[in-house]
Amino acid sequence: MPANGDLARVRVRASFQYEDPSSEPQALTLYVFDDEGHAMCHCQTRGHSGQLELPRSLLGQTVTVGIAPAEPGRKPPTLAHMLDRGLTVVRVPWDDSRKGLWLGNIVIPKHWFKRSCCRVRGRVTRQVRLPNGQVVTRPLCNARIVICEVDISPRLIIKQLPNDLIRQLEIDAADLLSPRLPQPPPAPPSAVSHIPVIEHEQHRHTSHM
């Protein structure tokens, strides 16, 4: 990162329009990326603007700015990660340091802040070393699970699944998507089945000697 003398404080403005009119304005984070797709600086918005410290060497060039929901404490993402998550990325010229950057009209999708409930099932275990030195796996009781992030990109989820589970999902998907052929109607009963069958009882005559 350049020294403080090579940085310029730039005001970034935009007109944020929410896809869901009933939703309240949310905190957003603005990221500026270099040519390699790494975040150089970032800031949170207040209303429709924010303030960034940009290298003066970018003056007169086109700047890549990413817009994402505010996630305090999270490591800045790369440009590729933002594109995979379906977040907004714009390229705007920086011609005047006094005027700052104008990002234009930005539509904020409603799924960025959509909350939903889900049930997570599984087993929480930990390794315990016994007095004899043996390491065993034991269940961890009364564990509290905190879900920090849920990826919305199916490609990222599939990359983290084990191969056996992916194969099972392929089988289940093929079974659900395969066309169901109608079963042929049962064949009409043949005329032979209506012929009564007469059982002849055989009588044995036993002679008494």
mmCIF file of C-alpha atoms in Angstrom:
data_model
loop_
_atom_site.group_PDB
_atom_site.id
_atom_site.type_symbol
_atom_site.label_atom_id
_atom_site.label_comp_id
_atom_site.label_asym_id
_atom_site.label_seq_id
_atom_site.Cartn_x
_atom_site.Cartn_y
_atom_site.Cartn_z
ATOM 1 C CA MET A 1 0.000 0.000 0.000
ATOM 2 C CA PRO A 2 1.393 3.481 -0.820
ATOM 3 C CA ALA A 3 2.469 5.847 1.943
ATOM 4 C CA ASN A 4 -0.032 8.297 3.394
ATOM 5 C CA GLY A 5 1.421 11.118 1.291
ATOM 6 C CA ASP A 6 0.562 9.186 -1.877
ATOM 7 C CA LEU A 7 -3.070 8.640 -0.835
ATOM 8 C CA ALA A 8 -6.050 10.850 -1.513
ATOM 9 C CA ARG A 9 -9.293 10.818 0.430
ATOM 10 C CA VAL A 10 -12.044 10.390 -2.096
ATOM 11 C CA ARG A 11 -15.766 10.581 -1.534
ATOM 12 C CA VAL A 12 -17.710 7.824 -3.266
ATOM 13 C CA ARG A 13 -21.369 8.479 -4.021
ATOM 14 C CA ALA A 14 -24.143 6.363 -5.500
ATOM 15 C CA SER A 15 -27.909 6.143 -5.688
ATOM 16 C CA PHE A 16 -28.749 2.873 -3.944
ATOM 17 C CA GLN A 17 -32.164 1.545 -4.921
ATOM 18 C CA TYR A 18 -33.469 -1.518 -3.109
ATOM 19 C CA GLU A 19 -35.250 -4.183 -5.131
ATOM 20 C CA ASP A 20 -37.672 -4.649 -2.235
ATOM 21 C CA PRO A 21 -39.217 -1.203 -1.602
ATOM 22 C CA SER A 22 -40.330 -2.231 1.887
ATOM 23 C CA SER A 23 -36.777 -3.030 3.053
ATOM 24 C CA GLU A 24 -34.910 -0.499 5.163
ATOM 25 C CA PRO A 25 -31.505 0.873 4.040
ATOM 26 C CA GLN A 26 -28.726 -1.483 5.077
ATOM 27 C CA ALA A 27 -25.020 -0.966 5.690
ATOM 28 C CA LEU A 28 -22.895 -1.685 2.617
ATOM 29 C CA THR A 29 -19.153 -2.082 2.066
ATOM 30 C CA LEU A 30 -17.278 -0.626 -0.909
ATOM 31 C CA TYR A 31 -14.090 -2.351 -2.110
ATOM 32 C CA VAL A 32 -11.525 -1.036 -4.602
ATOM 33 C CA PHE A 33 -9.552 -3.712 -6.484
ATOM 34 C CA ASP A 34 -6.208 -3.551 -8.234
ATOM 35 C CA ASP A 35 -5.372 -5.078 -11.623
ATOM 36 C CA GLU A 36 -4.788 -8.504 -10.025
ATOM 37 C CA GLY A 37 -8.211 -8.558 -8.349
ATOM 38 C CA HIS A 38 -7.041 -7.912 -4.767
ATOM 39 C CA ALA A 39 -8.764 -5.379 -2.518
ATOM 40 C CA MET A 40 -6.637 -2.262 -1.981
ATOM 41 C CA CYS A 41 -8.989 -0.453 0.393
ATOM 42 C CA HIS A 42 -12.573 -0.537 1.594
ATOM 43 C CA CYS A 43 -15.077 1.453 3.624
ATOM 44 C CA GLN A 44 -18.651 1.274 4.853
ATOM 45 C CA THR A 45 -21.327 3.503 3.441
ATOM 46 C CA ARG A 46 -23.347 6.063 5.336
ATOM 47 C CA GLY A 47 -26.541 6.656 3.482
ATOM 48 C CA HIS A 48 -25.597 6.949 -0.184
ATOM 49 C CA SER A 49 -21.894 7.716 0.179
ATOM 50 C CA GLY A 50 -18.612 6.584 1.680
ATOM 51 C CA GLN A 51 -14.998 7.728 1.884
ATOM 52 C CA LEU A 52 -12.009 5.833 0.503
ATOM 53 C CA GLU A 53 -8.264 6.431 0.493
ATOM 54 C CA LEU A 54 -7.068 5.825 -3.058
ATOM 55 C CA PRO A 55 -3.504 5.939 -4.419
ATOM 56 C CA ARG A 56 -2.962 9.141 -6.386
ATOM 57 C CA SER A 57 -1.465 7.030 -9.171
ATOM 58 C CA LEU A 58 -5.018 5.923 -10.055
ATOM 59 C CA LEU A 59 -6.074 9.476 -10.903
ATOM 60 C CA GLY A 60 -7.134 9.612 -14.544
ATOM 61 C CA GLN A 61 -7.725 5.857 -14.713
ATOM 62 C CA THR A 62 -10.721 3.556 -14.439
ATOM 63 C CA VAL A 63 -11.311 2.187 -10.943
ATOM 64 C CA THR A 64 -12.952 -1.174 -10.162
ATOM 65 C CA VAL A 65 -15.356 -0.904 -7.223
ATOM 66 C CA GLY A 66 -17.227 -3.800 -5.623
ATOM 67 C CA ILE A 67 -20.369 -3.416 -3.510
ATOM 68 C CA ALA A 68 -21.350 -6.000 -0.898
ATOM 69 C CA PRO A 69 -23.359 -6.263 2.334
ATOM 70 C CA ALA A 70 -21.411 -5.024 5.346
ATOM 71 C CA GLU A 71 -19.777 -7.933 7.198
ATOM 72 C CA PRO A 72 -17.662 -6.521 10.054
ATOM 73 C CA GLY A 73 -14.549 -8.495 10.904
ATOM 74 C CA ARG A 74 -14.503 -10.427 7.664
ATOM 75 C CA LYS A 75 -11.396 -10.567 5.495
ATOM 76 C CA PRO A 76 -11.791 -8.480 2.298
ATOM 77 C CA PRO A 77 -12.793 -10.726 -0.618
ATOM 78 C CA THR A 78 -11.079 -10.963 -3.969
ATOM 79 C CA LEU A 79 -12.697 -9.747 -7.163
ATOM 80 C CA ALA A 80 -13.221 -13.350 -8.328
ATOM 81 C CA HIS A 81 -14.958 -14.231 -5.056
ATOM 82 C CA MET A 82 -17.345 -11.297 -5.409
ATOM 83 C CA LEU A 83 -18.230 -12.316 -8.954
ATOM 84 C CA ASP A 84 -18.846 -15.912 -7.841
ATOM 85 C CA ARG A 85 -21.206 -14.692 -5.117
ATOM 86 C CA GLY A 86 -23.155 -12.594 -7.605
ATOM 87 C CA LEU A 87 -22.271 -9.277 -5.959
ATOM 88 C CA THR A 88 -22.205 -5.944 -7.781
ATOM 89 C CA VAL A 89 -18.993 -4.754 -9.455
ATOM 90 C CA VAL A 90 -18.731 -1.492 -11.430
ATOM 91 C CA ARG A 91 -15.912 0.275 -13.268
ATOM 92 C CA VAL A 92 -15.933 4.062 -13.124
ATOM 93 C CA PRO A 93 -13.413 6.728 -14.199
ATOM 94 C CA TRP A 94 -11.610 8.820 -11.585
ATOM 95 C CA ASP A 95 -10.966 12.139 -13.298
ATOM 96 C CA ASP A 96 -11.055 14.644 -10.443
ATOM 97 C CA SER A 97 -10.027 14.028 -6.835
ATOM 98 C CA ARG A 98 -12.264 16.877 -5.641
ATOM 99 C CA LYS A 99 -15.402 15.465 -7.239
ATOM 100 C CA GLY A 100 -14.702 11.916 -6.109
ATOM 101 C CA LEU A 101 -16.307 8.844 -7.648
ATOM 102 C CA TRP A 102 -19.878 8.552 -8.875
ATOM 103 C CA LEU A 103 -21.044 4.931 -9.110
ATOM 104 C CA GLY A 104 -24.434 5.692 -10.662
ATOM 105 C CA ASN A 105 -27.716 3.953 -9.856
ATOM 106 C CA ILE A 106 -27.082 0.690 -7.997
ATOM 107 C CA VAL A 107 -29.923 -1.787 -7.480
ATOM 108 C CA ILE A 108 -29.539 -3.791 -4.261
ATOM 109 C CA PRO A 109 -31.076 -7.291 -4.682
ATOM 110 C CA LYS A 110 -33.423 -8.372 -1.929
ATOM 111 C CA HIS A 111 -31.687 -11.750 -1.478
ATOM 112 C CA TRP A 112 -28.604 -9.964 -0.084
ATOM 113 C CA PHE A 113 -30.420 -9.434 3.203
ATOM 114 C CA LYS A 114 -32.927 -12.274 3.063
ATOM 115 C CA ARG A 115 -33.158 -14.193 6.306
ATOM 116 C CA SER A 116 -34.318 -17.774 6.445
ATOM 117 C CA CYS A 117 -34.410 -20.612 8.936
ATOM 118 C CA CYS A 118 -32.911 -24.022 8.384
ATOM 119 C CA ARG A 119 -32.367 -27.132 10.462
ATOM 120 C CA VAL A 120 -28.819 -28.438 10.639
ATOM 121 C CA ARG A 121 -28.271 -32.009 11.743
ATOM 122 C CA GLY A 122 -24.981 -33.654 12.506
ATOM 123 C CA ARG A 123 -22.609 -34.856 15.192
ATOM 124 C CA VAL A 124 -20.082 -32.726 17.037
ATOM 125 C CA THR A 125 -17.084 -34.739 18.176
ATOM 126 C CA ARG A 126 -13.667 -34.099 19.621
ATOM 127 C CA GLN A 127 -10.541 -36.163 20.126
ATOM 128 C CA VAL A 128 -9.680 -37.077 23.704
ATOM 129 C CA ARG A 129 -6.402 -38.549 24.906
ATOM 130 C CA LEU A 130 -6.888 -41.268 27.517
ATOM 131 C CA PRO A 131 -4.484 -41.807 30.451
ATOM 132 C CA ASN A 132 -2.886 -44.723 28.583
ATOM 133 C CA GLY A 133 -2.002 -42.420 25.679
ATOM 134 C CA GLN A 134 -4.693 -43.680 23.294
ATOM 135 C CA VAL A 135 -6.571 -41.011 21.311
ATOM 136 C CA VAL A 136 -10.294 -41.672 20.865
ATOM 137 C CA THR A 137 -13.170 -39.696 19.380
ATOM 138 C CA ARG A 138 -15.964 -38.802 21.764
ATOM 139 C CA PRO A 139 -19.217 -36.849 21.233
ATOM 140 C CA LEU A 140 -19.326 -33.282 22.514
ATOM 141 C CA CYS A 141 -22.521 -32.730 24.484
ATOM 142 C CA ASN A 142 -24.470 -29.465 24.755
ATOM 143 C CA ALA A 143 -22.505 -27.939 21.872
ATOM 144 C CA ARG A 144 -23.529 -24.578 20.462
ATOM 145 C CA ILE A 145 -23.071 -24.115 16.722
ATOM 146 C CA VAL A 146 -22.689 -20.656 15.177
ATOM 147 C CA ILE A 147 -23.116 -20.449 11.384
ATOM 148 C CA CYS A 148 -20.901 -17.584 10.238
ATOM 149 C CA GLU A 149 -21.371 -17.772 6.472
ATOM 150 C CA VAL A 150 -23.636 -19.438 3.949
ATOM 151 C CA ASP A 151 -22.422 -19.511 0.346
ATOM 152 C CA ILE A 152 -25.055 -18.675 -2.242
ATOM 153 C CA SER A 153 -23.016 -19.993 -5.153
ATOM 154 C CA PRO A 154 -23.796 -23.665 -5.970
ATOM 155 C CA ARG A 155 -20.325 -24.055 -7.495
ATOM 156 C CA LEU A 156 -18.637 -23.165 -4.203
ATOM 157 C CA ILE A 157 -20.851 -25.605 -2.312
ATOM 158 C CA ILE A 158 -20.185 -28.483 -4.745
ATOM 159 C CA LYS A 159 -16.405 -27.959 -4.501
ATOM 160 C CA GLN A 160 -16.535 -28.638 -0.750
ATOM 161 C CA LEU A 161 -18.697 -31.782 -0.895
ATOM 162 C CA PRO A 162 -17.099 -35.256 -0.688
ATOM 163 C CA ASN A 163 -17.095 -37.357 -3.855
ATOM 164 C CA ASP A 164 -19.411 -40.056 -2.506
ATOM 165 C CA LEU A 165 -22.067 -37.469 -1.631
ATOM 166 C CA ILE A 166 -21.785 -35.861 -5.080
ATOM 167 C CA ARG A 167 -22.344 -39.248 -6.741
ATOM 168 C CA GLN A 168 -25.401 -39.853 -4.565
ATOM 169 C CA LEU A 169 -26.773 -36.423 -5.491
ATOM 170 C CA GLU A 170 -26.274 -37.238 -9.182
ATOM 171 C CA ILE A 171 -28.256 -40.464 -8.767
ATOM 172 C CA ASP A 172 -31.056 -38.694 -6.887
ATOM 173 C CA ALA A 173 -31.198 -35.875 -9.449
ATOM 174 C CA ALA A 174 -31.326 -38.323 -12.364
ATOM 175 C CA ASP A 175 -34.156 -40.195 -10.662
ATOM 176 C CA LEU A 176 -36.138 -36.979 -10.146
ATOM 177 C CA LEU A 177 -35.522 -35.523 -13.611
ATOM 178 C CA SER A 178 -35.915 -38.704 -15.676
ATOM 179 C CA PRO A 179 -39.249 -38.846 -17.531
ATOM 180 C CA ARG A 180 -41.770 -41.165 -16.009
ATOM 181 C CA LEU A 181 -43.106 -43.447 -18.758
ATOM 182 C CA PRO A 182 -46.754 -44.431 -18.310
ATOM 183 C CA GLN A 183 -47.266 -48.031 -17.355
ATOM 184 C CA PRO A 184 -49.166 -50.131 -19.950
ATOM 185 C CA PRO A 185 -52.686 -51.144 -18.933
ATOM 186 C CA PRO A 186 -53.099 -54.704 -17.671
ATOM 187 C CA ALA A 187 -53.840 -57.281 -20.347
ATOM 188 C CA PRO A 188 -57.509 -58.337 -20.574
ATOM 189 C CA PRO A 189 -58.219 -61.779 -19.145
ATOM 190 C CA SER A 190 -58.146 -64.485 -21.781
ATOM 191 C CA ALA A 191 -61.155 -66.612 -22.642
ATOM 192 C CA VAL A 192 -59.414 -69.683 -21.329
ATOM 193 C CA SER A 193 -59.531 -68.304 -17.808
ATOM 194 C CA HIS A 194 -63.360 -68.343 -17.922
ATOM 195 C CA ILE A 195 -63.591 -72.076 -18.626
ATOM 196 C CA PRO A 196 -64.571 -73.765 -15.393
ATOM 197 C CA VAL A 197 -62.199 -76.379 -14.188
ATOM 198 C CA ILE A 198 -63.886 -79.522 -12.859
ATOM 199 C CA GLU A 199 -61.872 -81.558 -10.504
ATOM 200 C CA HIS A 200 -62.602 -85.255 -10.646
ATOM 201 C CA GLU A 201 -62.379 -86.993 -7.361
ATOM 202 C CA GLN A 202 -60.880 -90.409 -7.614
ATOM 203 C CA HIS A 203 -62.438 -93.082 -5.461
ATOM 204 C CA ARG A 204 -60.421 -95.980 -4.346
ATOM 205 C CA HIS A 205 -62.122 -99.241 -3.615
ATOM 206 C CA THR A 206 -60.404 -101.136 -0.913
ATOM 207 C CA SER A 207 -61.142 -104.768 -0.666
ATOM 208 C CA HIS A 208 -61.109 -106.404 2.700
ATOM 209 C CA MET A 209 -59.455 -109.680 2.806
#
